[in-house]
PDB file of N, CA and C in Angstrom:
ATOM      1  N   MET A 530     108.290  99.561 111.676  1.00  0.00           N
ATOM      2  CA  MET A 530     109.037  98.440 112.220  1.00  0.00           C
ATOM      3  C   MET A 530     108.524  97.158 111.534  1.00  0.00           C
ATOM      4  N   VAL A 531     109.483  96.229 111.350  1.00  0.00           N
ATOM      5  CA  VAL A 531     109.161  94.894 110.901  1.00  0.00           C
ATOM      6  C   VAL A 531     109.567  93.925 111.956  1.00  0.00           C
ATOM      7  N   ILE A 532     108.807  92.828 112.052  1.00  0.00           N
ATOM      8  CA  ILE A 532     109.103  91.780 113.067  1.00  0.00           C
ATOM      9  C   ILE A 532     109.815  90.656 112.382  1.00  0.00           C
ATOM     10  N   VAL A 533     110.986  90.313 112.863  1.00  0.00           N
ATOM     11  CA  VAL A 533     111.790  89.174 112.370  1.00  0.00           C
ATOM     12  C   VAL A 533     112.132  88.251 113.525  1.00  0.00           C
ATOM     13  N   THR A 534     112.633  87.046 113.190  1.00  0.00           N
ATOM     14  CA  THR A 534     112.871  86.017 114.158  1.00  0.00           C
ATOM     15  C   THR A 534     114.326  85.601 114.197  1.00  0.00           C
ATOM     16  N   ARG A 535     114.951  85.618 115.381  1.00  0.00           N
ATOM     17  CA  ARG A 535     116.313  85.128 115.505  1.00  0.00           C
ATOM     18  C   ARG A 535     116.302  83.613 115.351  1.00  0.00           C
ATOM     19  N   LEU A 536     117.481  83.006 115.184  1.00  0.00           N
ATOM     20  CA  LEU A 536     117.552  81.543 115.001  1.00  0.00           C
ATOM     21  C   LEU A 536     117.052  80.807 116.258  1.00  0.00           C
ATOM     22  N   ASN A 537     117.145  81.428 117.431  1.00  0.00           N
ATOM     23  CA  ASN A 537     116.670  80.787 118.656  1.00  0.00           C
ATOM     24  C   ASN A 537     115.180  80.904 118.864  1.00  0.00           C
ATOM     25  N   GLY A 538     114.490  81.554 117.889  1.00  0.00           N
ATOM     26  CA  GLY A 538     113.037  81.654 118.011  1.00  0.00           C
ATOM     27  C   GLY A 538     112.523  83.034 118.605  1.00  0.00           C
ATOM     28  N   GLU A 539     113.458  83.783 119.109  1.00  0.00           N
ATOM     29  CA  GLU A 539     113.105  85.078 119.754  1.00  0.00           C
ATOM     30  C   GLU A 539     112.785  86.073 118.579  1.00  0.00           C
ATOM     31  N   ARG A 540     111.646  86.737 118.767  1.00  0.00           N
ATOM     32  CA  ARG A 540     111.222  87.708 117.762  1.00  0.00           C
ATOM     33  C   ARG A 540     111.575  89.131 118.221  1.00  0.00           C
ATOM     34  N   PHE A 541     111.914  89.979 117.247  1.00  0.00           N
ATOM     35  CA  PHE A 541     112.261  91.357 117.600  1.00  0.00           C
ATOM     36  C   PHE A 541     111.837  92.315 116.462  1.00  0.00           C
ATOM     37  N   ALA A 542     111.619  93.542 116.807  1.00  0.00           N
ATOM     38  CA  ALA A 542     111.205  94.528 115.822  1.00  0.00           C
ATOM     39  C   ALA A 542     112.472  95.250 115.336  1.00  0.00           C
ATOM     40  N   LEU A 543     112.474  95.521 114.058  1.00  0.00           N
ATOM     41  CA  LEU A 543     113.672  96.111 113.380  1.00  0.00           C
ATOM     42  C   LEU A 543     113.159  97.310 112.551  1.00  0.00           C
ATOM     43  N   ASN A 544     113.866  98.406 112.634  1.00  0.00           N
ATOM     44  CA  ASN A 544     113.621  99.558 111.821  1.00  0.00           C
ATOM     45  C   ASN A 544     114.182  99.314 110.447  1.00  0.00           C
ATOM     46  N   PRO A 545     113.330  99.076 109.407  1.00  0.00           N
ATOM     47  CA  PRO A 545     113.829  98.713 108.074  1.00  0.00           C
ATOM     48  C   PRO A 545     114.652  99.818 107.383  1.00  0.00           C
ATOM     49  N   ASP A 546     114.502 101.066 107.854  1.00  0.00           N
ATOM     50  CA  ASP A 546     115.289 102.145 107.274  1.00  0.00           C
ATOM     51  C   ASP A 546     116.766 102.044 107.651  1.00  0.00           C
ATOM     52  N   LEU A 547     117.101 101.187 108.611  1.00  0.00           N
ATOM     53  CA  LEU A 547     118.487 100.994 109.061  1.00  0.00           C
ATOM     54  C   LEU A 547     119.143  99.805 108.369  1.00  0.00           C
ATOM     55  N   VAL A 548     118.405  99.072 107.584  1.00  0.00           N
ATOM     56  CA  VAL A 548     119.005  97.893 106.921  1.00  0.00           C
ATOM     57  C   VAL A 548     119.821  98.373 105.715  1.00  0.00           C
ATOM     58  N   GLN A 549     121.094  98.021 105.730  1.00  0.00           N
ATOM     59  CA  GLN A 549     122.000  98.390 104.610  1.00  0.00           C
ATOM     60  C   GLN A 549     122.063  97.263 103.600  1.00  0.00           C
ATOM     61  N   ARG A 550     122.056  96.024 104.107  1.00  0.00           N
ATOM     62  CA  ARG A 550     122.287  94.881 103.232  1.00  0.00           C
ATOM     63  C   ARG A 550     121.615  93.640 103.776  1.00  0.00           C
ATOM     64  N   ILE A 551     121.140  92.778 102.894  1.00  0.00           N
ATOM     65  CA  ILE A 551     120.588  91.470 103.314  1.00  0.00           C
ATOM     66  C   ILE A 551     121.376  90.392 102.532  1.00  0.00           C
ATOM     67  N   ASP A 552     122.014  89.503 103.279  1.00  0.00           N
ATOM     68  CA  ASP A 552     122.743  88.419 102.643  1.00  0.00           C
ATOM     69  C   ASP A 552     122.038  87.071 102.967  1.00  0.00           C
ATOM     70  N   SER A 553     122.203  86.107 102.060  1.00  0.00           N
ATOM     71  CA  SER A 553     121.645  84.760 102.253  1.00  0.00           C
ATOM     72  C   SER A 553     122.699  83.774 101.916  1.00  0.00           C
ATOM     73  N   VAL A 554     123.420  83.309 102.966  1.00  0.00           N
ATOM     74  CA  VAL A 554     124.631  82.470 102.749  1.00  0.00           C
ATOM     75  C   VAL A 554     124.790  81.296 103.706  1.00  0.00           C
ATOM     76  N   PRO A 555     124.024  80.316 103.898  1.00  0.00           N
ATOM     77  CA  PRO A 555     122.594  80.153 103.525  1.00  0.00           C
ATOM     78  C   PRO A 555     121.707  80.832 104.533  1.00  0.00           C
ATOM     79  N   ASP A 556     122.197  81.153 105.752  1.00  0.00           N
ATOM     80  CA  ASP A 556     121.327  81.883 106.701  1.00  0.00           C
ATOM     81  C   ASP A 556     121.133  83.323 106.182  1.00  0.00           C
ATOM     82  N   THR A 557     120.025  83.874 106.579  1.00  0.00           N
ATOM     83  CA  THR A 557     119.784  85.310 106.201  1.00  0.00           C
ATOM     84  C   THR A 557     120.464  86.210 107.219  1.00  0.00           C
ATOM     85  N   ILE A 558     121.315  87.082 106.758  1.00  0.00           N
ATOM     86  CA  ILE A 558     122.035  88.013 107.609  1.00  0.00           C
ATOM     87  C   ILE A 558     121.654  89.418 107.227  1.00  0.00           C
ATOM     88  N   LEU A 559     121.119  90.154 108.241  1.00  0.00           N
ATOM     89  CA  LEU A 559     120.730  91.575 108.000  1.00  0.00           C
ATOM     90  C   LEU A 559     121.908  92.386 108.566  1.00  0.00           C
ATOM     91  N   THR A 560     122.440  93.271 107.736  1.00  0.00           N
ATOM     92  CA  THR A 560     123.514  94.189 108.167  1.00  0.00           C
ATOM     93  C   THR A 560     122.903  95.568 108.177  1.00  0.00           C
ATOM     94  N   LEU A 561     123.029  96.202 109.328  1.00  0.00           N
ATOM     95  CA  LEU A 561     122.524  97.554 109.495  1.00  0.00           C
ATOM     96  C   LEU A 561     123.572  98.602 109.120  1.00  0.00           C
ATOM     97  N   VAL A 562     123.166  99.855 108.980  1.00  0.00           N
ATOM     98  CA  VAL A 562     124.028 100.874 108.526  1.00  0.00           C
ATOM     99  C   VAL A 562     125.203 101.089 109.533  1.00  0.00           C
ATOM    100  N   ASP A 563     124.972 100.737 110.803  1.00  0.00           N
ATOM    101  CA  ASP A 563     126.093 100.926 111.792  1.00  0.00           C
ATOM    102  C   ASP A 563     126.949  99.700 111.869  1.00  0.00           C
ATOM    103  N   GLY A 564     126.723  98.727 111.042  1.00  0.00           N
ATOM    104  CA  GLY A 564     127.555  97.515 111.035  1.00  0.00           C
ATOM    105  C   GLY A 564     126.996  96.348 111.860  1.00  0.00           C
ATOM    106  N   THR A 565     125.962  96.553 112.631  1.00  0.00           N
ATOM    107  CA  THR A 565     125.352  95.532 113.446  1.00  0.00           C
ATOM    108  C   THR A 565     124.752  94.457 112.492  1.00  0.00           C
ATOM    109  N   LYS A 566     124.986  93.189 112.862  1.00  0.00           N
ATOM    110  CA  LYS A 566     124.458  92.075 112.025  1.00  0.00           C
ATOM    111  C   LYS A 566     123.540  91.218 112.859  1.00  0.00           C
ATOM    112  N   TYR A 567     122.453  90.838 112.172  1.00  0.00           N
ATOM    113  CA  TYR A 567     121.486  89.907 112.816  1.00  0.00           C
ATOM    114  C   TYR A 567     121.257  88.750 111.871  1.00  0.00           C
ATOM    115  N   ILE A 568     121.301  87.508 112.423  1.00  0.00           N
ATOM    116  CA  ILE A 568     120.956  86.348 111.649  1.00  0.00           C
ATOM    117  C   ILE A 568     119.497  86.000 112.010  1.00  0.00           C
ATOM    118  N   VAL A 569     118.675  85.875 110.946  1.00  0.00           N
ATOM    119  CA  VAL A 569     117.242  85.682 111.148  1.00  0.00           C
ATOM    120  C   VAL A 569     116.758  84.440 110.420  1.00  0.00           C
ATOM    121  N   ARG A 570     115.642  83.901 110.876  1.00  0.00           N
ATOM    122  CA  ARG A 570     115.060  82.686 110.287  1.00  0.00           C
ATOM    123  C   ARG A 570     114.386  83.010 108.921  1.00  0.00           C
ATOM    124  N   GLU A 571     113.843  84.188 108.765  1.00  0.00           N
ATOM    125  CA  GLU A 571     113.221  84.486 107.558  1.00  0.00           C
ATOM    126  C   GLU A 571     114.160  84.515 106.365  1.00  0.00           C
ATOM    127  N   SER A 572     113.649  84.152 105.174  1.00  0.00           N
ATOM    128  CA  SER A 572     114.470  84.149 103.973  1.00  0.00           C
ATOM    129  C   SER A 572     114.649  85.609 103.524  1.00  0.00           C
ATOM    130  N   MET A 573     115.614  85.820 102.605  1.00  0.00           N
ATOM    131  CA  MET A 573     115.853  87.145 102.047  1.00  0.00           C
ATOM    132  C   MET A 573     114.550  87.695 101.455  1.00  0.00           C
ATOM    133  N   ALA A 574     113.886  86.845 100.667  1.00  0.00           N
ATOM    134  CA  ALA A 574     112.643  87.285 100.018  1.00  0.00           C
ATOM    135  C   ALA A 574     111.580  87.655 101.015  1.00  0.00           C
ATOM    136  N   GLU A 575     111.479  86.921 102.128  1.00  0.00           N
ATOM    137  CA  GLU A 575     110.517  87.237 103.199  1.00  0.00           C
ATOM    138  C   GLU A 575     110.825  88.585 103.849  1.00  0.00           C
ATOM    139  N   VAL A 576     112.087  88.786 104.081  1.00  0.00           N
ATOM    140  CA  VAL A 576     112.467  90.086 104.720  1.00  0.00           C
ATOM    141  C   VAL A 576     112.167  91.256 103.772  1.00  0.00           C
ATOM    142  N   ILE A 577     112.464  91.089 102.515  1.00  0.00           N
ATOM    143  CA  ILE A 577     112.173  92.120 101.518  1.00  0.00           C
ATOM    144  C   ILE A 577     110.703  92.377 101.463  1.00  0.00           C
ATOM    145  N   GLU A 578     109.934  91.325 101.449  1.00  0.00           N
ATOM    146  CA  GLU A 578     108.451  91.501 101.448  1.00  0.00           C
ATOM    147  C   GLU A 578     107.922  92.211 102.705  1.00  0.00           C
ATOM    148  N   LEU A 579     108.455  91.856 103.868  1.00  0.00           N
ATOM    149  CA  LEU A 579     108.110  92.544 105.074  1.00  0.00           C
ATOM    150  C   LEU A 579     108.338  94.061 104.984  1.00  0.00           C
ATOM    151  N   ILE A 580     109.536  94.362 104.472  1.00  0.00           N
ATOM    152  CA  ILE A 580     109.924  95.798 104.336  1.00  0.00           C
ATOM    153  C   ILE A 580     109.042  96.509 103.321  1.00  0.00           C
ATOM    154  N   ASN A 581     108.750  95.829 102.201  1.00  0.00           N
ATOM    155  CA  ASN A 581     107.886  96.464 101.189  1.00  0.00           C
ATOM    156  C   ASN A 581     106.459  96.647 101.761  1.00  0.00           C
ATOM    157  N   GLU A 582     105.932  95.674 102.483  1.00  0.00           N
ATOM    158  CA  GLU A 582     104.616  95.855 103.110  1.00  0.00           C
ATOM    159  C   GLU A 582     104.580  96.985 104.114  1.00  0.00           C
ATOM    160  N   GLN A 583     105.624  97.088 104.899  1.00  0.00           N
ATOM    161  CA  GLN A 583     105.704  98.145 105.904  1.00  0.00           C
ATOM    162  C   GLN A 583     105.687  99.518 105.238  1.00  0.00           C
ATOM    163  N   ARG A 584     106.509  99.682 104.185  1.00  0.00           N
ATOM    164  CA  ARG A 584     106.573 100.964 103.476  1.00  0.00           C
ATOM    165  C   ARG A 584     105.253 101.279 102.750  1.00  0.00           C
ATOM    166  N   ALA A 585     104.645 100.246 102.159  1.00  0.00           N
ATOM    167  CA  ALA A 585     103.369 100.492 101.433  1.00  0.00           C
ATOM    168  C   ALA A 585     102.321 100.898 102.446  1.00  0.00           C
ATOM    169  N   GLY A 586     102.350 100.303 103.648  1.00  0.00           N
ATOM    170  CA  GLY A 586     101.404 100.664 104.673  1.00  0.00           C
ATOM    171  C   GLY A 586     101.509 102.121 105.087  1.00  0.00           C
ATOM    172  N   ILE A 587     102.739 102.615 105.217  1.00  0.00           N
ATOM    173  CA  ILE A 587     102.997 104.006 105.536  1.00  0.00           C
ATOM    174  C   ILE A 587     102.409 104.926 104.474  1.00  0.00           C
ATOM    175  N   ILE A 588     102.664 104.600 103.242  1.00  0.00           N
ATOM    176  CA  ILE A 588     102.150 105.442 102.117  1.00  0.00           C
ATOM    177  C   ILE A 588     100.621 105.404 102.107  1.00  0.00           C
ATOM    178  N   ALA A 589     100.057 104.231 102.289  1.00  0.00           N
ATOM    179  CA  ALA A 589      98.583 104.126 102.331  1.00  0.00           C
ATOM    180  C   ALA A 589      97.935 104.924 103.458  1.00  0.00           C
ATOM    181  N   ARG A 590      98.558 104.886 104.598  1.00  0.00           N
ATOM    182  CA  ARG A 590      98.038 105.645 105.773  1.00  0.00           C
ATOM    183  C   ARG A 590      98.187 107.182 105.495  1.00  0.00           C
ATOM    184  N   ALA A 591      99.288 107.570 104.884  1.00  0.00           N
ATOM    185  CA  ALA A 591      99.530 108.974 104.600  1.00  0.00           C
ATOM    186  C   ALA A 591      98.512 109.501 103.565  1.00  0.00           C
ATOM    187  N   GLN A 592      98.108 108.699 102.666  1.00  0.00           N
ATOM    188  CA  GLN A 592      97.150 109.111 101.657  1.00  0.00           C
ATOM    189  C   GLN A 592      95.743 109.270 102.258  1.00  0.00           C
ATOM    190  N   ASN A 593      95.474 108.587 103.364  1.00  0.00           N
ATOM    191  CA  ASN A 593      94.167 108.651 104.015  1.00  0.00           C
ATOM    192  C   ASN A 593      94.064 109.793 105.034  1.00  0.00           C
ATOM    193  N   LEU A 594      95.164 110.492 105.233  1.00  0.00           N
ATOM    194  CA  LEU A 594      95.104 111.619 106.170  1.00  0.00           C
ATOM    195  C   LEU A 594      94.325 112.783 105.612  1.00  0.00           C
ATOM    196  N   VAL A 595      93.537 113.418 106.389  1.00  0.00           N
ATOM    197  CA  VAL A 595      92.806 114.610 105.963  1.00  0.00           C
ATOM    198  C   VAL A 595      93.517 115.822 106.552  1.00  0.00           C
ATOM    199  N   PRO A 596      93.951 116.755 105.673  1.00  0.00           N
ATOM    200  CA  PRO A 596      94.655 117.916 106.191  1.00  0.00           C
ATOM    201  C   PRO A 596      93.733 118.759 107.116  1.00  0.00           C
ATOM    202  N   ASP A 597      94.287 119.381 108.131  1.00  0.00           N
ATOM    203  CA  ASP A 597      93.542 120.225 109.035  1.00  0.00           C
ATOM    204  C   ASP A 597      93.203 121.582 108.448  1.00  0.00           C
ATOM    205  N   VAL A 598      93.893 122.008 107.430  1.00  0.00           N
ATOM    206  CA  VAL A 598      93.636 123.328 106.841  1.00  0.00           C
ATOM    207  C   VAL A 598      93.014 123.138 105.499  1.00  0.00           C
ATOM    208  N   GLU A 599      92.163 124.104 105.117  1.00  0.00           N
ATOM    209  CA  GLU A 599      91.479 124.059 103.844  1.00  0.00           C
ATOM    210  C   GLU A 599      92.463 124.603 102.788  1.00  0.00           C
ATOM    211  N   TYR A 600      92.567 123.890 101.728  1.00  0.00           N
ATOM    212  CA  TYR A 600      93.512 124.297 100.627  1.00  0.00           C
ATOM    213  C   TYR A 600      92.730 125.328  99.805  1.00  0.00           C
ATOM    214  N   VAL A 601      93.389 126.503  99.556  1.00  0.00           N
ATOM    215  CA  VAL A 601      92.801 127.507  98.729  1.00  0.00           C
ATOM    216  C   VAL A 601      93.646 127.539  97.489  1.00  0.00           C
ATOM    217  N   GLN A 602      92.916 127.269  96.320  1.00  0.00           N
ATOM    218  CA  GLN A 602      93.629 127.240  95.052  1.00  0.00           C
ATOM    219  C   GLN A 602      93.930 128.701  94.648  1.00  0.00           C
ATOM    220  N   PRO A 603      95.164 129.004  94.232  1.00  0.00           N
ATOM    221  CA  PRO A 603      95.476 130.346  93.846  1.00  0.00           C
ATOM    222  C   PRO A 603      94.745 130.748  92.568  1.00  0.00           C
ATOM    223  N   ASP A 604      94.509 132.087  92.425  1.00  0.00           N
ATOM    224  CA  ASP A 604      93.939 132.541  91.170  1.00  0.00           C
ATOM    225  C   ASP A 604      95.004 132.525  90.077  1.00  0.00           C
ATOM    226  N   LEU A 605      94.656 131.921  89.015  1.00  0.00           N
ATOM    227  CA  LEU A 605      95.621 131.808  87.895  1.00  0.00           C
ATOM    228  C   LEU A 605      95.057 132.634  86.687  1.00  0.00           C
ATOM    229  N   THR A 606      95.950 133.302  86.011  1.00  0.00           N
ATOM    230  CA  THR A 606      95.499 134.058  84.830  1.00  0.00           C
ATOM    231  C   THR A 606      96.298 133.544  83.652  1.00  0.00           C
ATOM    232  N   LEU A 607      95.654 133.704  82.473  1.00  0.00           N
ATOM    233  CA  LEU A 607      96.292 133.300  81.225  1.00  0.00           C
ATOM    234  C   LEU A 607      97.286 134.405  80.771  1.00  0.00           C
ATOM    235  N   VAL A 608      98.466 133.992  80.454  1.00  0.00           N
ATOM    236  CA  VAL A 608      99.462 134.955  79.947  1.00  0.00           C
ATOM    237  C   VAL A 608      99.412 134.956  78.446  1.00  0.00           C
ATOM    238  N   THR A 609      99.210 136.104  77.890  1.00  0.00           N
ATOM    239  CA  THR A 609      99.175 136.190  76.415  1.00  0.00           C
ATOM    240  C   THR A 609     100.554 136.238  75.882  1.00  0.00           C
ATOM    241  N   PRO A 610     100.822 135.380  74.865  1.00  0.00           N
ATOM    242  CA  PRO A 610     102.225 135.379  74.274  1.00  0.00           C
ATOM    243  C   PRO A 610     102.511 136.663  73.560  1.00  0.00           C
ATOM    244  N   ILE A 611     103.778 137.021  73.582  1.00  0.00           N
ATOM    245  CA  ILE A 611     104.221 138.256  72.904  1.00  0.00           C
ATOM    246  C   ILE A 611     104.382 137.912  71.465  1.00  0.00           C
ATOM    247  N   ALA A 612     103.851 138.748  70.592  1.00  0.00           N
ATOM    248  CA  ALA A 612     103.972 138.504  69.128  1.00  0.00           C
ATOM    249  C   ALA A 612     105.401 138.799  68.751  1.00  0.00           C
ATOM    250  N   GLU A 613     105.872 138.087  67.727  1.00  0.00           N
ATOM    251  CA  GLU A 613     107.251 138.186  67.254  1.00  0.00           C
ATOM    252  C   GLU A 613     107.615 139.651  66.887  1.00  0.00           C
ATOM    253  N   GLU A 614     106.707 140.430  66.314  1.00  0.00           N
ATOM    254  CA  GLU A 614     107.018 141.772  65.858  1.00  0.00           C
ATOM    255  C   GLU A 614     107.040 142.711  67.054  1.00  0.00           C
ATOM    256  N   ASP A 615     106.466 142.346  68.232  1.00  0.00           N
ATOM    257  CA  ASP A 615     106.501 143.208  69.418  1.00  0.00           C
ATOM    258  C   ASP A 615     107.748 143.069  70.215  1.00  0.00           C
ATOM    259  N   LYS A 616     108.609 142.128  69.861  1.00  0.00           N
ATOM    260  CA  LYS A 616     109.840 141.842  70.657  1.00  0.00           C
ATOM    261  C   LYS A 616     110.901 142.908  70.431  1.00  0.00           C
TER     262      LYS A 616
END
């Protein structure tokens, strides 16, 4: 979730995966995939930065997770190429 501000100063959390489009004409208008529109105080660049930070945070947290199971590497063997005359 990202936190954005309505024009009246009220802050709300928005699921950035639902944002379809961001317009800046001159107010910043967020259009969601269902057609809902929100006018926010943040600039287009600020909203994009918030979304990028949120997604980067998810990736960073996922990389720090330790799996519960031990990974067992499979046994690999070298395959000898078939000689041209053996074909």
